[in-house]
């Protein structure tokens, strides 16, 4: 993972947030190639979850919400991680994670007593990561919601507003708007990609655990008790989506939760085998029953019952959720594509074998020689033509071998070289990233 993180920095995929001020833990900025990759992942996610599904719509809701939303959702009361503080230097750690490191299974959904019993028995062997001493406080729950202020509420001395702890709440708040305005009937799905913010006690593992991140969510509204079949189908579809975009099957698995988060009746994770970190969650698939709509109906006073247009049955739909961290997907795709290959001359080449749909740059166009104006001119023409349809890069810097290596490292599937033969018969030398084989084709044949 260290190598992948270095590549991300070196090649402009991801940088530490507020870098020039020393950086802030758990915040990251995506550079130019990172932004392209991120957008391609989101585009594929949208294609599969909205475009190819007749009964799904997409929305984009405001991040700030009426503060009562987070009380109704259960986040103000129950969205917490267990924290312990070093009595010597006051460093804070996440108790379940520290226990996990010494092989004791624990998670944030355990009861206070369960967790503190485990903590007290085992923490004598856990050194403070900052000062190295062993003197821990009792574990206490630490709320993860990030507070902010918004004139209307804060000026009146009312409760703080919160940044979204999970992106999906905007979907529940608009469920009635969607039914009233879209020609849609239960069962139907709503998709949204949105930001989430969590006051993680110990942000760690690069993009894996951040304080600000994006979630790509779908919420599928079904008739009560008609959840089982679609739940199985959704789980499989989401699993296959990763495989379809090139993730190796041996690196992906589905795992059921043993301890459930407050809103879920059943929960599964799609886990990816991250280098250095091992198998961990990329996407959560949750059977949320009628929890969310019932809570919002109670707190808002608005009737959120659905009336079946044919049978006139009245009910609160149950919700099946898929929620993927976009940064974790990004890291999984990068890790799976990251390849080191030994070449015939003993050198090593680094290649990102990303699926072509995800690759940040689709074609890199090179004139064979920089100092031959006729080659440069023709290469510029090819670049301009291809750029009309694809994200391309022009490069005339350094020898051709170095230019290939640079493109391999950022995952460009095809390099297109304009050489002397191009000037004679119009063909371009096209080199494949993975096989390094070259073929000659006409410009019109590309793409
Ligand atoms: N609406 C459901 C929900 O928020 P979750 O399991 O807490 O469920 C869903 O989060 C996904 O969001 C996770 O599978 C993970 O990919 C991503 N995620 C959660 N916390 C994260 C964090 N601190 N940093 C980066 N991604 C995170």
Short mmCIF file of C-alpha atoms and ligand atoms in Angstrom, two decimals:
data_model
loop_
_atom_site.label_atom_id
_atom_site.label_comp_id
_atom_site.label_asym_id
_atom_site.label_seq_id
_atom_site.Cartn_x
_atom_site.Cartn_y
_atom_site.Cartn_z
CA UNK A 1 0.00 0.00 0.00
CA UNK A 2 2.93 2.30 0.72
CA UNK A 3 3.96 2.01 -2.97
CA UNK A 4 0.44 2.78 -4.14
CA UNK A 5 0.20 5.82 -1.86
CA UNK A 6 3.54 7.05 -3.22
CA UNK A 7 2.32 6.60 -6.78
CA UNK A 8 -0.83 8.56 -5.89
CA UNK A 9 1.28 11.47 -4.62
CA UNK A 10 3.90 11.35 -7.36
CA UNK A 11 1.48 11.14 -10.26
CA UNK A 12 -1.17 13.53 -9.01
CA UNK A 13 -3.91 11.11 -8.03
CA UNK A 14 -4.30 12.00 -4.34
CA UNK A 15 -2.66 14.51 -2.01
CA UNK A 16 -2.96 15.09 1.72
CA UNK A 17 -5.52 17.84 2.40
CA UNK A 18 -4.04 21.27 3.32
CA UNK A 19 -0.62 19.88 2.48
CA UNK A 20 1.27 23.19 2.56
CA UNK A 21 0.07 23.80 6.13
CA UNK A 22 1.35 20.44 7.28
CA UNK A 23 -1.74 18.45 6.30
CA UNK A 24 -4.86 17.48 8.24
CA UNK A 25 -5.46 13.84 9.23
CA UNK A 26 -8.34 12.17 7.45
CA UNK A 27 -8.67 14.77 4.67
CA UNK A 28 -7.49 14.23 1.11
CA UNK A 29 -7.56 16.16 -2.15
CA UNK A 30 -7.84 14.42 -5.50
CA UNK A 31 -5.38 15.65 -8.14
CA UNK A 32 -6.02 15.72 -11.91
CA UNK A 33 -5.65 11.98 -12.62
CA UNK A 34 -7.39 11.11 -9.36
CA UNK A 35 -10.33 13.33 -10.27
CA UNK A 36 -10.61 11.67 -13.69
CA UNK A 37 -10.50 8.20 -12.13
CA UNK A 38 -13.01 9.20 -9.46
CA UNK A 39 -15.38 10.62 -12.08
CA UNK A 40 -15.06 7.48 -14.22
CA UNK A 41 -15.92 5.27 -11.22
CA UNK A 42 -18.94 7.44 -10.48
CA UNK A 43 -20.01 7.39 -14.15
CA UNK A 44 -19.88 3.58 -14.21
CA UNK A 45 -21.76 3.42 -10.92
CA UNK A 46 -24.45 5.74 -12.36
CA UNK A 47 -24.64 3.75 -15.60
CA UNK A 48 -25.26 0.55 -13.70
CA UNK A 49 -27.53 1.91 -10.95
CA UNK A 50 -29.58 4.51 -12.78
CA UNK A 51 -29.22 4.44 -16.56
CA UNK A 52 -29.63 0.67 -16.91
CA UNK A 53 -32.47 0.48 -14.39
CA UNK A 54 -35.89 1.51 -15.52
CA UNK A 55 -37.30 2.03 -12.03
CA UNK A 56 -34.42 4.02 -10.50
CA UNK A 57 -34.03 7.81 -10.38
CA UNK A 58 -31.14 9.93 -9.15
CA UNK A 59 -31.27 12.99 -6.90
CA UNK A 60 -28.78 15.45 -5.43
CA UNK A 61 -29.91 16.76 -2.04
CA UNK A 62 -28.56 19.65 0.05
CA UNK A 63 -25.90 18.74 2.59
CA UNK A 64 -27.28 20.92 5.38
CA UNK A 65 -30.55 19.70 6.79
CA UNK A 66 -33.01 20.74 9.46
CA UNK A 67 -31.21 19.62 12.68
CA UNK A 68 -34.16 17.43 13.73
CA UNK A 69 -33.35 15.15 10.76
CA UNK A 70 -30.32 13.79 12.62
CA UNK A 71 -32.30 13.31 15.81
CA UNK A 72 -34.99 11.41 13.89
CA UNK A 73 -32.42 9.34 11.99
CA UNK A 74 -30.90 8.19 15.30
CA UNK A 75 -27.48 9.72 14.63
CA UNK A 76 -27.56 12.28 17.45
CA UNK A 77 -28.35 9.53 19.94
CA UNK A 78 -26.60 6.50 18.56
CA UNK A 79 -23.94 7.25 15.96
CA UNK A 80 -20.83 6.77 18.04
CA UNK A 81 -17.50 5.00 18.21
CA UNK A 82 -15.91 3.76 21.46
CA UNK A 83 -13.02 5.92 22.54
CA UNK A 84 -10.40 5.62 25.25
CA UNK A 85 -7.86 8.24 26.25
CA UNK A 86 -4.28 7.74 27.35
CA UNK A 87 -4.11 9.17 30.90
CA UNK A 88 -0.48 10.18 30.34
CA UNK A 89 -0.52 12.11 27.04
CA UNK A 90 -4.29 12.34 26.32
CA UNK A 91 -3.99 10.65 22.91
CA UNK A 92 -7.31 9.06 21.89
CA UNK A 93 -7.73 5.67 20.32
CA UNK A 94 -10.66 3.67 18.93
CA UNK A 95 -11.13 0.83 21.36
CA UNK A 96 -12.57 -1.75 18.91
CA UNK A 97 -9.72 -1.15 16.46
CA UNK A 98 -7.01 -1.42 19.15
CA UNK A 99 -8.55 -4.68 20.37
CA UNK A 100 -8.69 -5.93 16.77
CA UNK A 101 -4.93 -5.34 16.41
CA UNK A 102 -4.23 -7.82 19.23
CA UNK A 103 -6.66 -10.37 17.81
CA UNK A 104 -9.63 -9.64 20.07
CA UNK A 105 -12.80 -9.35 18.03
CA UNK A 106 -14.82 -6.25 18.90
CA UNK A 107 -16.85 -3.65 17.06
CA UNK A 108 -18.51 -0.31 17.62
CA UNK A 109 -21.97 -1.86 17.72
CA UNK A 110 -21.32 -3.83 20.94
CA UNK A 111 -23.01 -2.71 24.13
CA UNK A 112 -21.10 -0.49 26.56
CA UNK A 113 -20.72 -3.32 29.09
CA UNK A 114 -19.62 -5.87 26.51
CA UNK A 115 -16.98 -3.56 25.14
CA UNK A 116 -15.67 -2.27 28.47
CA UNK A 117 -15.33 -5.81 29.80
CA UNK A 118 -13.18 -6.71 26.80
CA UNK A 119 -11.26 -3.45 27.06
CA UNK A 120 -10.43 -3.78 30.75
CA UNK A 121 -9.24 -7.37 30.38
CA UNK A 122 -7.07 -6.70 27.35
CA UNK A 123 -5.78 -3.14 27.44
CA UNK A 124 -2.83 -3.94 29.74
CA UNK A 125 -0.94 -5.08 26.66
CA UNK A 126 -1.85 -2.11 24.44
CA UNK A 127 0.73 0.65 24.36
CA UNK A 128 -0.28 4.22 23.61
CA UNK A 129 0.71 4.84 19.95
CA UNK A 130 1.93 8.34 20.90
CA UNK A 131 3.81 8.05 24.24
CA UNK A 132 4.20 4.28 24.55
CA UNK A 133 2.74 4.14 28.10
CA UNK A 134 -0.11 1.83 29.18
CA UNK A 135 -2.71 3.73 31.20
CA UNK A 136 -6.14 3.84 29.57
CA UNK A 137 -9.46 5.39 30.61
CA UNK A 138 -12.70 3.44 30.45
CA UNK A 139 -14.17 3.27 26.92
CA UNK A 140 -16.88 5.84 26.25
CA UNK A 141 -18.98 6.47 23.20
CA UNK A 142 -17.90 9.42 21.05
CA UNK A 143 -20.48 10.90 18.66
CA UNK A 144 -19.25 11.06 15.08
CA UNK A 145 -21.48 13.81 13.72
CA UNK A 146 -19.59 16.95 12.65
CA UNK A 147 -21.24 20.11 13.95
CA UNK A 148 -21.46 23.32 12.00
CA UNK A 149 -23.48 26.51 12.16
CA UNK A 150 -26.05 27.98 9.87
CA UNK A 151 -27.50 31.44 10.62
CA UNK A 152 -31.14 30.44 10.99
CA UNK A 153 -30.51 27.87 13.67
CA UNK A 154 -27.33 28.92 15.41
CA UNK A 155 -28.33 32.60 15.80
CA UNK A 156 -31.45 31.55 17.67
CA UNK A 157 -29.31 29.52 20.07
CA UNK A 158 -30.96 26.34 18.86
CA UNK A 159 -29.32 23.01 18.26
CA UNK A 160 -26.27 22.98 15.98
CA UNK A 161 -26.65 21.96 12.38
CA UNK A 162 -24.71 18.88 11.35
CA UNK A 163 -22.85 17.97 8.25
CA UNK A 164 -24.28 14.73 6.83
CA UNK A 165 -23.15 11.68 8.81
CA UNK A 166 -24.46 9.58 5.93
CA UNK A 167 -25.50 10.82 2.50
CA UNK A 168 -28.69 8.75 2.23
CA UNK A 169 -30.87 10.85 4.55
CA UNK A 170 -31.53 13.25 1.65
CA UNK A 171 -33.24 10.38 -0.17
CA UNK A 172 -35.63 9.65 2.71
CA UNK A 173 -36.49 13.35 3.04
CA UNK A 174 -37.40 13.47 -0.65
CA UNK A 175 -39.23 10.14 -0.84
CA UNK A 176 -42.61 11.88 -0.94
CA UNK A 177 -41.44 14.45 -3.50
CA UNK A 178 -40.24 11.62 -5.71
CA UNK A 179 -43.52 9.72 -5.52
CA UNK A 180 -45.52 12.89 -6.13
CA UNK A 181 -43.49 14.08 -9.13
CA UNK A 182 -42.01 11.04 -10.86
CA UNK A 183 -44.13 8.41 -12.51
CA UNK A 184 -42.80 5.75 -10.26
CA UNK A 185 -44.40 2.98 -8.21
CA UNK A 186 -43.18 0.72 -5.41
CA UNK A 187 -40.85 -1.11 -5.89
CA UNK A 188 -38.51 1.67 -7.04
CA UNK A 189 -35.00 2.84 -6.34
CA UNK A 190 -33.38 6.21 -5.68
CA UNK A 191 -29.67 6.77 -6.22
CA UNK A 192 -27.46 9.54 -4.94
CA UNK A 193 -23.77 10.31 -4.70
CA UNK A 194 -23.10 12.68 -1.83
CA UNK A 195 -20.58 13.73 0.77
CA UNK A 196 -20.50 12.41 4.32
CA UNK A 197 -18.52 13.72 7.28
CA UNK A 198 -17.53 11.82 10.42
CA UNK A 199 -15.43 12.85 13.37
CA UNK A 200 -13.38 9.66 13.16
CA UNK A 201 -11.30 9.24 16.32
CA UNK A 202 -8.34 7.85 14.46
CA UNK A 203 -8.53 8.46 10.72
CA UNK A 204 -6.11 6.00 9.19
CA UNK A 205 -5.16 3.88 6.24
CA UNK A 206 -5.10 6.64 3.62
CA UNK A 207 -8.49 6.94 1.85
CA UNK A 208 -9.91 4.06 3.86
CA UNK A 209 -10.95 5.96 6.97
CA UNK A 210 -11.36 9.68 6.37
CA UNK A 211 -13.25 12.46 8.07
CA UNK A 212 -14.74 13.69 4.79
CA UNK A 213 -15.65 11.23 2.04
CA UNK A 214 -18.20 10.48 -0.63
CA UNK A 215 -20.87 7.80 -0.59
CA UNK A 216 -22.62 6.31 -3.61
CA UNK A 217 -26.00 5.13 -2.31
CA UNK A 218 -29.06 3.40 -3.65
CA UNK A 219 -32.23 3.01 -1.63
CA UNK A 220 -34.76 0.50 -2.95
CA UNK A 221 -38.31 0.95 -1.66
CA UNK A 222 -40.29 -2.28 -1.43
CA UNK A 223 -43.60 -3.47 -0.02
CA UNK A 224 -43.25 -4.66 3.61
CA UNK A 225 -42.07 -8.27 3.85
CA UNK A 226 -41.21 -8.34 0.14
CA UNK A 227 -37.57 -7.60 0.92
CA UNK A 228 -35.87 -10.98 0.80
CA UNK A 229 -35.72 -11.68 -2.95
CA UNK A 230 -34.67 -8.17 -4.05
CA UNK A 231 -32.15 -8.07 -1.17
CA UNK A 232 -30.39 -11.18 -2.51
CA UNK A 233 -30.52 -9.81 -6.05
CA UNK A 234 -29.11 -6.41 -5.10
CA UNK A 235 -26.28 -8.03 -3.11
CA UNK A 236 -25.28 -10.15 -6.08
CA UNK A 237 -25.56 -7.27 -8.56
CA UNK A 238 -23.36 -5.04 -6.49
CA UNK A 239 -20.78 -7.81 -6.03
CA UNK A 240 -20.74 -8.50 -9.78
CA UNK A 241 -20.32 -4.81 -10.57
CA UNK A 242 -16.82 -4.84 -9.06
CA UNK A 243 -15.90 -8.02 -10.93
CA UNK A 244 -17.23 -6.55 -14.18
CA UNK A 245 -14.84 -3.63 -13.78
CA UNK A 246 -11.83 -5.86 -13.38
CA UNK A 247 -11.52 -6.59 -9.64
CA UNK A 248 -10.12 -10.10 -9.19
CA UNK A 249 -12.61 -12.50 -7.65
CA UNK A 250 -10.15 -13.76 -5.04
CA UNK A 251 -9.87 -10.21 -3.69
CA UNK A 252 -13.58 -9.72 -3.11
CA UNK A 253 -16.01 -11.29 -0.66
CA UNK A 254 -19.40 -10.78 0.95
CA UNK A 255 -19.55 -10.87 4.73
CA UNK A 256 -22.58 -10.72 6.98
CA UNK A 257 -22.54 -8.47 10.08
CA UNK A 258 -22.83 -10.10 13.44
CA UNK A 259 -23.46 -6.86 15.35
CA UNK A 260 -25.99 -4.62 13.61
CA UNK A 261 -25.95 -0.84 13.40
CA UNK A 262 -29.05 0.79 14.93
CA UNK A 263 -31.03 1.18 11.69
CA UNK A 264 -30.42 -2.26 10.16
CA UNK A 265 -32.33 -5.52 10.34
CA UNK A 266 -29.68 -7.36 8.32
CA UNK A 267 -26.38 -6.09 6.95
CA UNK A 268 -23.69 -7.40 4.64
CA UNK A 269 -20.41 -5.90 3.55
CA UNK A 270 -18.66 -6.25 0.24
CA UNK A 271 -15.06 -6.52 1.36
CA UNK A 272 -11.91 -6.02 -0.70
CA UNK A 273 -8.56 -7.53 0.14
CA UNK A 274 -6.52 -4.31 0.43
CA UNK A 275 -2.73 -4.72 0.30
CA UNK A 276 -1.30 -4.26 3.83
CA UNK A 277 -4.76 -3.78 5.38
CA UNK A 278 -6.37 -7.13 4.43
CA UNK A 279 -10.07 -7.74 3.75
CA UNK A 280 -12.20 -4.77 4.78
CA UNK A 281 -15.47 -3.07 3.88
CA UNK A 282 -15.91 -1.20 0.60
CA UNK A 283 -19.68 -1.21 0.49
CA UNK A 284 -22.46 -1.88 2.97
CA UNK A 285 -25.75 -3.52 1.96
CA UNK A 286 -28.44 -2.98 4.54
CA UNK A 287 -32.00 -4.08 5.08
CA UNK A 288 -33.32 -0.99 6.85
CA UNK A 289 -36.99 -2.09 7.00
CA UNK A 290 -39.34 0.88 7.66
CA UNK A 291 -37.02 2.38 10.29
CA UNK A 292 -36.11 5.59 8.43
CA UNK A 293 -39.49 6.56 7.00
CA UNK A 294 -41.25 5.76 10.29
CA UNK A 295 -38.80 7.95 12.21
CA UNK A 296 -39.14 10.87 9.77
CA UNK A 297 -42.92 10.55 9.79
CA UNK A 298 -42.88 10.72 13.60
CA UNK A 299 -40.52 13.70 13.85
CA UNK A 300 -41.82 15.74 10.87
CA UNK A 301 -45.51 15.01 11.42
CA UNK A 302 -45.90 14.39 7.65
CA UNK A 303 -47.70 11.23 6.54
CA UNK A 304 -45.15 9.16 4.64
CA UNK A 305 -47.46 6.25 3.93
CA UNK A 306 -47.50 4.96 0.39
CA UNK A 307 -50.85 4.24 -1.22
CA UNK A 308 -50.73 1.56 -3.89
CA UNK A 309 -52.41 3.10 -6.98
CA UNK A 310 -54.05 -0.20 -7.96
CA UNK A 311 -54.90 -2.03 -4.73
CA UNK A 312 -55.19 1.14 -2.60
CA UNK A 313 -53.20 -0.63 0.12
CA UNK A 314 -51.52 1.81 2.50
CA UNK A 315 -48.12 1.13 4.01
CA UNK A 316 -44.66 2.47 4.87
CA UNK A 317 -42.28 0.92 2.35
CA UNK A 318 -39.25 -0.98 3.56
CA UNK A 319 -35.87 0.12 2.33
CA UNK A 320 -32.95 -1.89 1.00
CA UNK A 321 -29.77 0.13 0.90
CA UNK A 322 -26.45 -0.15 -0.90
CA UNK A 323 -23.86 2.34 0.31
CA UNK A 324 -20.35 2.40 -1.12
CA UNK A 325 -17.52 4.68 -0.10
CA UNK A 326 -16.30 6.25 -3.35
CA UNK A 327 -12.78 6.69 -1.90
CA UNK A 328 -12.68 3.03 -0.85
CA UNK A 329 -13.82 1.93 -4.33
CA UNK A 330 -11.10 4.17 -5.77
CA UNK A 331 -8.49 2.54 -3.54
CA UNK A 332 -9.72 -0.98 -4.35
CA UNK A 333 -9.62 -0.35 -8.12
CA UNK A 334 -6.16 1.20 -7.84
CA UNK A 335 -4.81 -1.61 -5.66
CA UNK A 336 -6.17 -4.31 -7.95
CA UNK A 337 -4.72 -2.62 -11.03
CA UNK A 338 -1.30 -1.91 -9.52
CA UNK A 339 1.20 -4.28 -11.13
CA UNK A 340 4.99 -4.54 -11.09
CA UNK A 341 6.43 -6.36 -14.10
CA UNK A 342 9.97 -7.45 -14.71
CA UNK A 343 11.12 -6.69 -18.25
CA UNK A 344 13.54 -8.64 -20.46
CA UNK A 345 16.33 -6.13 -19.73
CA UNK A 346 15.93 -6.62 -15.97
CA UNK A 347 14.17 -3.30 -15.40
CA UNK A 348 10.82 -3.15 -13.60
CA UNK A 349 7.81 -1.42 -15.06
CA UNK A 350 4.92 -0.19 -12.93
CA UNK A 351 1.57 -0.55 -14.69
CA UNK A 352 -1.92 0.37 -13.59
CA UNK A 353 -3.97 -2.26 -15.38
CA UNK A 354 -7.20 -0.35 -14.94
CA UNK A 355 -10.27 -1.28 -16.95
CA UNK A 356 -10.37 1.03 -20.00
CA UNK A 357 -13.61 2.57 -18.75
CA UNK A 358 -11.91 3.67 -15.54
CA UNK A 359 -8.54 4.76 -16.93
CA UNK A 360 -8.05 8.52 -16.41
CA UNK A 361 -6.47 9.05 -19.85
CA UNK A 362 -7.69 6.94 -22.77
CA UNK A 363 -5.04 7.81 -25.39
CA UNK A 364 -1.60 9.39 -25.07
CA UNK A 365 -0.37 10.86 -28.33
CA UNK A 366 3.37 11.24 -29.04
CA UNK A 367 5.38 12.52 -31.97
CA UNK A 368 8.29 10.10 -32.33
CA UNK A 369 10.77 12.99 -32.22
CA UNK A 370 10.30 16.39 -30.66
CA UNK A 371 12.62 18.21 -33.05
CA UNK A 372 10.82 17.21 -36.26
CA UNK A 373 8.15 19.88 -36.82
CA UNK A 374 6.27 17.75 -39.38
CA UNK A 375 5.86 14.93 -36.80
CA UNK A 376 4.84 17.34 -34.03
CA UNK A 377 2.30 19.03 -36.31
CA UNK A 378 0.71 15.74 -37.34
CA UNK A 379 0.70 14.47 -33.72
CA UNK A 380 -1.06 17.68 -32.63
CA UNK A 381 -3.71 17.08 -35.29
CA UNK A 382 -4.24 13.49 -34.10
CA UNK A 383 -4.42 14.68 -30.47
CA UNK A 384 -7.00 17.36 -31.33
CA UNK A 385 -9.14 14.85 -33.25
CA UNK A 386 -9.08 12.17 -30.53
CA UNK A 387 -9.72 14.73 -27.78
CA UNK A 388 -13.12 15.47 -29.27
CA UNK A 389 -14.28 12.06 -28.00
CA UNK A 390 -11.77 10.97 -25.35
CA UNK A 391 -9.69 12.38 -22.53
CA UNK A 392 -6.21 12.37 -24.10
CA UNK A 393 -2.75 13.59 -23.30
CA UNK A 394 -0.07 14.97 -25.62
CA UNK A 395 3.55 14.30 -24.70
CA UNK A 396 6.74 15.07 -26.61
CA UNK A 397 9.07 15.08 -23.61
CA UNK A 398 12.03 12.71 -23.25
CA UNK A 399 12.66 9.49 -25.09
CA UNK A 400 9.75 7.36 -26.20
CA UNK A 401 10.49 4.59 -23.66
CA UNK A 402 10.18 7.05 -20.77
CA UNK A 403 6.93 8.39 -22.20
CA UNK A 404 5.51 4.85 -22.34
CA UNK A 405 6.54 4.20 -18.72
CA UNK A 406 4.86 7.39 -17.56
CA UNK A 407 1.59 6.42 -19.25
CA UNK A 408 1.83 2.84 -17.90
CA UNK A 409 2.03 4.24 -14.38
CA UNK A 410 -1.17 6.24 -14.78
CA UNK A 411 -2.97 3.40 -16.56
CA UNK A 412 -3.35 4.79 -20.10
CA UNK A 413 -4.60 1.86 -22.22
CA UNK A 414 -3.17 3.02 -25.55
CA UNK A 415 -0.22 5.16 -26.64
CA UNK A 416 -0.43 6.51 -30.18
CA UNK A 417 2.84 7.37 -31.93
CA UNK A 418 3.16 9.55 -34.99
CA UNK A 419 6.33 8.50 -36.87
CA UNK A 420 7.77 8.83 -40.35
CA UNK A 421 5.54 6.09 -41.72
CA UNK A 422 2.52 8.12 -40.57
CA UNK A 423 3.60 10.89 -42.92
CA UNK A 424 3.73 8.40 -45.79
CA UNK A 425 0.62 6.25 -45.36
CA UNK A 426 -1.35 7.90 -42.51
CA UNK A 427 -1.05 4.91 -40.16
CA UNK A 428 -0.32 5.41 -36.48
CA UNK A 429 1.72 3.07 -34.25
CA UNK A 430 -0.61 2.10 -31.39
CA UNK A 431 0.97 0.45 -28.37
CA UNK A 432 -1.10 -1.55 -25.90
CA UNK A 433 -0.46 -0.91 -22.19
CA UNK A 434 -0.79 -4.49 -20.95
CA UNK A 435 0.85 -6.50 -23.72
CA UNK A 436 3.16 -3.73 -24.99
CA UNK A 437 2.35 -5.04 -28.50
CA UNK A 438 2.12 -2.52 -31.33
CA UNK A 439 -0.18 -2.40 -34.32
CA UNK A 440 -0.54 0.13 -37.12
CA UNK A 441 -3.97 1.63 -37.65
CA UNK A 442 -5.59 4.58 -39.35
CA UNK A 443 -6.85 7.40 -37.12
CA UNK A 444 -10.48 6.60 -37.99
CA UNK A 445 -10.04 3.07 -36.60
CA UNK A 446 -9.07 4.29 -33.13
CA UNK A 447 -11.71 4.09 -30.43
N1 LIG B 1 -25.99 4.94 4.82
C1 LIG B 1 -25.31 3.80 5.31
C2 LIG B 1 -23.96 4.06 5.77
O1 LIG B 1 -23.53 5.20 5.86
P1 LIG B 1 -21.77 2.87 6.48
O2 LIG B 1 -21.43 1.40 6.48
O3 LIG B 1 -21.51 3.65 7.71
O4 LIG B 1 -23.29 2.93 6.06
C3 LIG B 1 -21.17 3.13 3.96
O5 LIG B 1 -21.00 3.56 5.29
C4 LIG B 1 -19.83 3.14 3.26
O6 LIG B 1 -19.21 4.42 3.40
C5 LIG B 1 -18.83 2.14 3.81
O7 LIG B 1 -19.00 0.87 3.24
C6 LIG B 1 -17.51 2.75 3.42
O8 LIG B 1 -17.16 2.38 2.11
C7 LIG B 1 -17.80 4.24 3.44
N2 LIG B 1 -17.26 4.83 4.68
C8 LIG B 1 -17.78 4.80 5.92
N3 LIG B 1 -17.02 5.46 6.79
C9 LIG B 1 -15.95 5.92 6.08
C10 LIG B 1 -14.79 6.70 6.40
N4 LIG B 1 -14.59 7.17 7.61
N5 LIG B 1 -13.90 6.98 5.42
C11 LIG B 1 -14.11 6.56 4.15
N6 LIG B 1 -15.19 5.83 3.78
C12 LIG B 1 -16.10 5.52 4.72
#
